[in-house]
PDB file of C-alpha atoms in Angstrom:
ATOM      1  CA  SER T   1      -5.783  -1.245 -10.595  1.00  0.00           C
ATOM      2  CA  LEU T   2      -6.594  -3.449  -7.640  1.00  0.00           C
ATOM      3  CA  ALA T   3      -6.696  -6.526  -9.892  1.00  0.00           C
ATOM      4  CA  HIS T   4      -3.133  -5.866 -10.989  1.00  0.00           C
ATOM      5  CA  ALA T   5      -1.996  -5.280  -7.410  1.00  0.00           C
ATOM      6  CA  ILE T   6      -3.521  -8.638  -6.444  1.00  0.00           C
ATOM      7  CA  ALA T   7      -1.930 -10.318  -9.463  1.00  0.00           C
ATOM      8  CA  THR T   8       1.534  -9.086  -8.457  1.00  0.00           C
ATOM      9  CA  ILE T   9       1.121 -10.771  -5.075  1.00  0.00           C
ATOM     10  CA  LEU T  10      -0.113 -13.979  -6.685  1.00  0.00           C
ATOM     11  CA  LEU T  11       3.010 -13.992  -8.868  1.00  0.00           C
ATOM     12  CA  GLN T  12       4.928 -15.035  -5.751  1.00  0.00           C
ATOM     13  CA  SER T  13       2.621 -17.858  -4.661  1.00  0.00           C
ATOM     14  CA  PRO T  14      -1.028 -18.909  -4.452  1.00  0.00           C
ATOM     15  CA  GLN T  15      -2.883 -17.186  -1.594  1.00  0.00           C
ATOM     16  CA  THR T  16      -6.200 -17.267   0.213  1.00  0.00           C
ATOM     17  CA  GLY T  17      -8.271 -14.096   0.322  1.00  0.00           C
ATOM     18  CA  TYR T  18      -7.291 -13.747   3.977  1.00  0.00           C
ATOM     19  CA  ASP T  19      -3.596 -14.049   3.088  1.00  0.00           C
ATOM     20  CA  LEU T  20      -4.019 -11.414   0.379  1.00  0.00           C
ATOM     21  CA  SER T  21      -5.695  -9.033   2.840  1.00  0.00           C
ATOM     22  CA  LYS T  22      -2.853  -9.553   5.277  1.00  0.00           C
ATOM     23  CA  GLU T  23      -0.288  -8.942   2.527  1.00  0.00           C
ATOM     24  CA  PHE T  24      -2.024  -5.688   1.607  1.00  0.00           C
ATOM     25  CA  SER T  25      -2.044  -4.447   5.190  1.00  0.00           C
ATOM     26  CA  GLU T  26       1.527  -5.515   6.003  1.00  0.00           C
ATOM     27  CA  ARG T  27       3.517  -5.096   2.805  1.00  0.00           C
ATOM     28  CA  VAL T  28       1.562  -3.320   0.097  1.00  0.00           C
ATOM     29  CA  SER T  29       0.010  -0.528   2.173  1.00  0.00           C
ATOM     30  CA  CYS T  30       2.895   1.837   1.450  1.00  0.00           C
ATOM     31  CA  TYR T  31       1.601   2.188  -2.117  1.00  0.00           C
ATOM     32  CA  TRP T  32      -1.842   0.550  -2.345  1.00  0.00           C
ATOM     33  CA  GLN T  33      -4.655   0.079   0.110  1.00  0.00           C
ATOM     34  CA  ALA T  34      -7.645  -2.211  -0.128  1.00  0.00           C
ATOM     35  CA  THR T  35     -10.165  -3.629   2.291  1.00  0.00           C
ATOM     36  CA  SER T  36     -10.847  -7.353   2.552  1.00  0.00           C
ATOM     37  CA  GLN T  37     -14.246  -6.772   0.976  1.00  0.00           C
ATOM     38  CA  GLN T  38     -12.670  -5.012  -2.034  1.00  0.00           C
ATOM     39  CA  ILE T  39     -10.135  -7.812  -2.419  1.00  0.00           C
ATOM     40  CA  TYR T  40     -12.756 -10.585  -2.386  1.00  0.00           C
ATOM     41  CA  ARG T  41     -14.950  -8.673  -4.846  1.00  0.00           C
ATOM     42  CA  GLU T  42     -11.983  -8.190  -7.174  1.00  0.00           C
ATOM     43  CA  LEU T  43     -10.975 -11.855  -6.891  1.00  0.00           C
ATOM     44  CA  ALA T  44     -14.460 -12.835  -8.097  1.00  0.00           C
ATOM     45  CA  ARG T  45     -14.104 -10.513 -11.115  1.00  0.00           C
ATOM     46  CA  MET T  46     -10.627 -11.845 -11.824  1.00  0.00           C
ATOM     47  CA  GLN T  47     -11.968 -15.402 -11.710  1.00  0.00           C
ATOM     48  CA  GLU T  48     -14.743 -14.482 -14.170  1.00  0.00           C
ATOM     49  CA  LYS T  49     -12.108 -13.091 -16.565  1.00  0.00           C
ATOM     50  CA  GLY T  50      -9.970 -16.209 -16.194  1.00  0.00           C
ATOM     51  CA  TRP T  51      -7.104 -14.346 -14.530  1.00  0.00           C
ATOM     52  CA  VAL T  52      -7.158 -16.510 -11.408  1.00  0.00           C
ATOM     53  CA  GLU T  53      -8.218 -20.035 -10.629  1.00  0.00           C
ATOM     54  CA  VAL T  54      -9.458 -21.277  -7.292  1.00  0.00           C
ATOM     55  CA  GLU T  55      -8.656 -24.482  -5.470  1.00  0.00           C
ATOM     56  CA  VAL T  56     -11.234 -25.259  -2.785  1.00  0.00           C
ATOM     57  CA  LEU T  57      -9.954 -27.116   0.265  1.00  0.00           C
ATOM     58  CA  PRO T  58     -12.788 -28.563   2.361  1.00  0.00           C
ATOM     59  CA  GLN T  59     -12.566 -27.915   6.104  1.00  0.00           C
ATOM     60  CA  SER T  60     -14.723 -29.557   8.737  1.00  0.00           C
ATOM     61  CA  VAL T  61     -14.971 -26.806  11.355  1.00  0.00           C
ATOM     62  CA  ARG T  62     -14.646 -23.696   9.198  1.00  0.00           C
ATOM     63  CA  PRO T  63     -15.896 -22.711   5.760  1.00  0.00           C
ATOM     64  CA  ASP T  64     -13.979 -24.258   2.869  1.00  0.00           C
ATOM     65  CA  LYS T  65     -10.640 -22.583   2.189  1.00  0.00           C
ATOM     66  CA  LYS T  66     -10.240 -21.045  -1.263  1.00  0.00           C
ATOM     67  CA  ILE T  67      -6.713 -20.704  -2.600  1.00  0.00           C
ATOM     68  CA  TYR T  68      -6.286 -18.360  -5.552  1.00  0.00           C
ATOM     69  CA  SER T  69      -3.511 -18.665  -8.090  1.00  0.00           C
ATOM     70  CA  LEU T  70      -2.664 -16.608 -11.135  1.00  0.00           C
ATOM     71  CA  THR T  71      -3.445 -18.265 -14.471  1.00  0.00           C
ATOM     72  CA  ASP T  72      -1.433 -17.878 -17.661  1.00  0.00           C
ATOM     73  CA  VAL T  73      -4.145 -15.484 -18.882  1.00  0.00           C
ATOM     74  CA  GLY T  74      -3.757 -13.433 -15.695  1.00  0.00           C
ATOM     75  CA  ARG T  75       0.014 -13.433 -16.030  1.00  0.00           C
ATOM     76  CA  GLN T  76      -0.233 -12.235 -19.645  1.00  0.00           C
ATOM     77  CA  GLU T  77      -2.659  -9.492 -18.598  1.00  0.00           C
ATOM     78  CA  LEU T  78      -0.213  -8.392 -15.903  1.00  0.00           C
ATOM     79  CA  ILE T  79       2.701  -8.375 -18.351  1.00  0.00           C
ATOM     80  CA  SER T  80       0.650  -6.273 -20.774  1.00  0.00           C
ATOM     81  CA  TRP T  81      -0.417  -3.872 -18.022  1.00  0.00           C
ATOM     82  CA  ILE T  82       3.130  -3.439 -16.642  1.00  0.00           C
ATOM     83  CA  ALA T  83       4.407  -2.623 -20.145  1.00  0.00           C
ATOM     84  CA  GLN T  84       1.894   0.231 -20.536  1.00  0.00           C
ATOM     85  CA  PRO T  85       2.834   3.794 -19.473  1.00  0.00           C
ATOM     86  CA  SER T  86       1.307   4.842 -16.154  1.00  0.00           C
ATOM     87  CA  GLU T  87       0.023   8.236 -15.151  1.00  0.00           C
ATOM     88  CA  PRO T  88       0.583   9.829 -11.739  1.00  0.00           C
ATOM     89  CA  THR T  89      -2.329   9.439  -9.359  1.00  0.00           C
ATOM     90  CA  ALA T  90      -4.161  12.636  -8.504  1.00  0.00           C
ATOM     91  CA  ILE T  91      -3.594  13.878  -4.961  1.00  0.00           C
ATOM     92  CA  ARG T  92      -6.664  14.187  -2.747  1.00  0.00           C
ATOM     93  CA  GLU T  93      -5.446  15.247   0.673  1.00  0.00           C
ATOM     94  CA  ASP T  94      -7.861  16.665   3.248  1.00  0.00           C
ATOM     95  CA  LEU T  95      -5.067  18.053   5.406  1.00  0.00           C
ATOM     96  CA  LEU T  96      -3.817  20.267   2.590  1.00  0.00           C
ATOM     97  CA  VAL T  97      -7.332  21.618   2.042  1.00  0.00           C
ATOM     98  CA  LYS T  98      -7.515  22.390   5.768  1.00  0.00           C
ATOM     99  CA  VAL T  99      -4.155  24.134   5.672  1.00  0.00           C
ATOM    100  CA  ARG T 100      -5.172  26.222   2.669  1.00  0.00           C
ATOM    101  CA  GLY T 101      -8.299  27.464   4.451  1.00  0.00           C
ATOM    102  CA  GLY T 102      -6.777  27.339   7.921  1.00  0.00           C
ATOM    103  CA  PHE T 103      -6.371  31.100   8.159  1.00  0.00           C
ATOM    104  CA  ILE T 104      -9.989  31.314   9.363  1.00  0.00           C
ATOM    105  CA  ILE T 105      -9.260  29.410  12.598  1.00  0.00           C
ATOM    106  CA  PRO T 106      -6.698  29.925  15.380  1.00  0.00           C
ATOM    107  CA  GLU T 107      -3.262  28.619  14.345  1.00  0.00           C
ATOM    108  CA  ASP T 108      -2.980  26.320  17.379  1.00  0.00           C
ATOM    109  CA  ILE T 109      -5.932  24.215  16.146  1.00  0.00           C
ATOM    110  CA  LEU T 110      -4.270  23.673  12.796  1.00  0.00           C
ATOM    111  CA  ILE T 111      -0.884  23.031  14.412  1.00  0.00           C
ATOM    112  CA  ARG T 112      -2.420  20.320  16.608  1.00  0.00           C
ATOM    113  CA  GLU T 113      -3.886  18.640  13.533  1.00  0.00           C
ATOM    114  CA  ILE T 114      -0.540  18.773  11.721  1.00  0.00           C
ATOM    115  CA  GLU T 115       1.219  17.375  14.816  1.00  0.00           C
ATOM    116  CA  ARG T 116      -1.334  14.543  14.950  1.00  0.00           C
ATOM    117  CA  ARG T 117      -0.690  13.781  11.296  1.00  0.00           C
ATOM    118  CA  LYS T 118       3.064  13.886  11.868  1.00  0.00           C
ATOM    119  CA  GLN T 119       2.702  11.216  14.564  1.00  0.00           C
ATOM    120  CA  PHE T 120       0.758   9.033  12.140  1.00  0.00           C
ATOM    121  CA  HIS T 121       3.529   9.324   9.535  1.00  0.00           C
ATOM    122  CA  GLN T 122       6.216   8.673  12.153  1.00  0.00           C
ATOM    123  CA  GLN T 123       4.465   5.438  13.138  1.00  0.00           C
ATOM    124  CA  LYS T 124       4.170   4.340   9.507  1.00  0.00           C
ATOM    125  CA  LEU T 125       7.822   5.199   8.903  1.00  0.00           C
ATOM    126  CA  ALA T 126       8.932   3.181  11.942  1.00  0.00           C
ATOM    127  CA  TYR T 127       6.907   0.217  10.693  1.00  0.00           C
ATOM    128  CA  TYR T 128       8.349   0.450   7.168  1.00  0.00           C
ATOM    129  CA  ARG T 129      11.887   0.735   8.524  1.00  0.00           C
ATOM    130  CA  SER T 130      11.325  -2.404  10.595  1.00  0.00           C
ATOM    131  CA  ARG T 131      10.174  -4.170   7.422  1.00  0.00           C
ATOM    132  CA  GLU T 132      13.259  -2.909   5.620  1.00  0.00           C
ATOM    133  CA  LEU T 133      15.491  -4.773   8.092  1.00  0.00           C
ATOM    134  CA  GLU T 134      13.907  -8.042   6.937  1.00  0.00           C
ATOM    135  CA  PHE T 135      15.597  -7.642   3.553  1.00  0.00           C
ATOM    136  CA  GLY T 136      19.080  -7.899   5.060  1.00  0.00           C
ATOM    137  CA  ASP T 137      21.918  -7.285   2.608  1.00  0.00           C
ATOM    138  CA  VAL T 138      20.188  -5.389  -0.203  1.00  0.00           C
ATOM    139  CA  ASP T 139      23.132  -5.960  -2.540  1.00  0.00           C
ATOM    140  CA  HIS T 140      22.267  -9.658  -2.682  1.00  0.00           C
ATOM    141  CA  LEU T 141      18.486  -9.667  -3.108  1.00  0.00           C
ATOM    142  CA  SER T 142      16.756 -11.924  -5.602  1.00  0.00           C
ATOM    143  CA  ARG T 143      15.062 -10.130  -8.469  1.00  0.00           C
ATOM    144  CA  PRO T 144      11.543 -10.386  -6.914  1.00  0.00           C
ATOM    145  CA  GLN T 145      12.914  -9.244  -3.525  1.00  0.00           C
ATOM    146  CA  ARG T 146      14.657  -6.276  -5.170  1.00  0.00           C
ATOM    147  CA  HIS T 147      11.382  -5.150  -6.720  1.00  0.00           C
ATOM    148  CA  MET T 148       9.510  -5.481  -3.404  1.00  0.00           C
ATOM    149  CA  TYR T 149      12.336  -3.600  -1.690  1.00  0.00           C
ATOM    150  CA  LEU T 150      12.011  -0.714  -4.144  1.00  0.00           C
ATOM    151  CA  THR T 151       8.309  -0.281  -3.382  1.00  0.00           C
ATOM    152  CA  LEU T 152       9.097  -0.279   0.338  1.00  0.00           C
ATOM    153  CA  ARG T 153      11.801   2.354  -0.197  1.00  0.00           C
ATOM    154  CA  CYS T 154       9.240   4.557  -1.926  1.00  0.00           C
ATOM    155  CA  GLY T 155       6.950   4.177   1.089  1.00  0.00           C
ATOM    156  CA  ILE T 156       9.832   5.148   3.393  1.00  0.00           C
ATOM    157  CA  ARG T 157      10.606   8.232   1.335  1.00  0.00           C
ATOM    158  CA  TYR T 158       6.904   9.164   1.212  1.00  0.00           C
ATOM    159  CA  GLU T 159       6.549   9.026   5.003  1.00  0.00           C
ATOM    160  CA  THR T 160       9.824  10.914   5.442  1.00  0.00           C
ATOM    161  CA  MET T 161       8.588  13.651   3.099  1.00  0.00           C
ATOM    162  CA  TRP T 162       5.371  14.029   5.101  1.00  0.00           C
ATOM    163  CA  ILE T 163       7.250  14.266   8.406  1.00  0.00           C
ATOM    164  CA  GLU T 164       9.562  16.923   6.976  1.00  0.00           C
ATOM    165  CA  TRP T 165       6.613  18.865   5.546  1.00  0.00           C
ATOM    166  CA  CYS T 166       4.771  18.712   8.893  1.00  0.00           C
ATOM    167  CA  ASP T 167       7.843  20.133  10.640  1.00  0.00           C
ATOM    168  CA  GLU T 168       8.111  22.881   8.016  1.00  0.00           C
ATOM    169  CA  ALA T 169       4.408  23.747   8.241  1.00  0.00           C
ATOM    170  CA  ILE T 170       4.427  23.855  12.043  1.00  0.00           C
ATOM    171  CA  ALA T 171       7.512  26.081  12.075  1.00  0.00           C
ATOM    172  CA  CYS T 172       5.933  28.428   9.537  1.00  0.00           C
ATOM    173  CA  LEU T 173       2.630  28.628  11.421  1.00  0.00           C
ATOM    174  CA  ILE T 174       4.397  29.316  14.744  1.00  0.00           C
ATOM    175  CA  LYS T 175       6.360  32.206  13.192  1.00  0.00           C
ATOM    176  CA  CYS T 176       3.249  33.854  11.764  1.00  0.00           C
TER     177      CYS T 176
END
């Protein structure tokens, strides 16, 4: 859940809502996506449950800064959640629906859409690979870094799979 994704970030250090949003867009997006609005809404729920506490830092020019940190209750909830079995997330992919019904349109239209999608995945892959370089020598990562690295590696493999599938689909559609 989003609350658990937020809690895993707060394990590292207290964060503002803005910092959490940035973390989601820069580091967590390879496996979880959330808008700033969703994050702030979830932080309020987490605060109501006692999972996070907020330190308010007054600012003169801007609104007060709220820094969220994980409480012991939140940490215990996260431990409990991590220990539970997880189920694979259902796939909902518009492109695959389009490909399945794509025989009713000219192939070049569908090929252009697949090529567009391939470019998207190539850009994401390039970004993830640049993030991977930040880890340096992966044989000497701290335990938290190793776990973050593994999620990034999954994102890299995911984007690679999509690029390979796009190439395969385009080749198949050109032959037909």
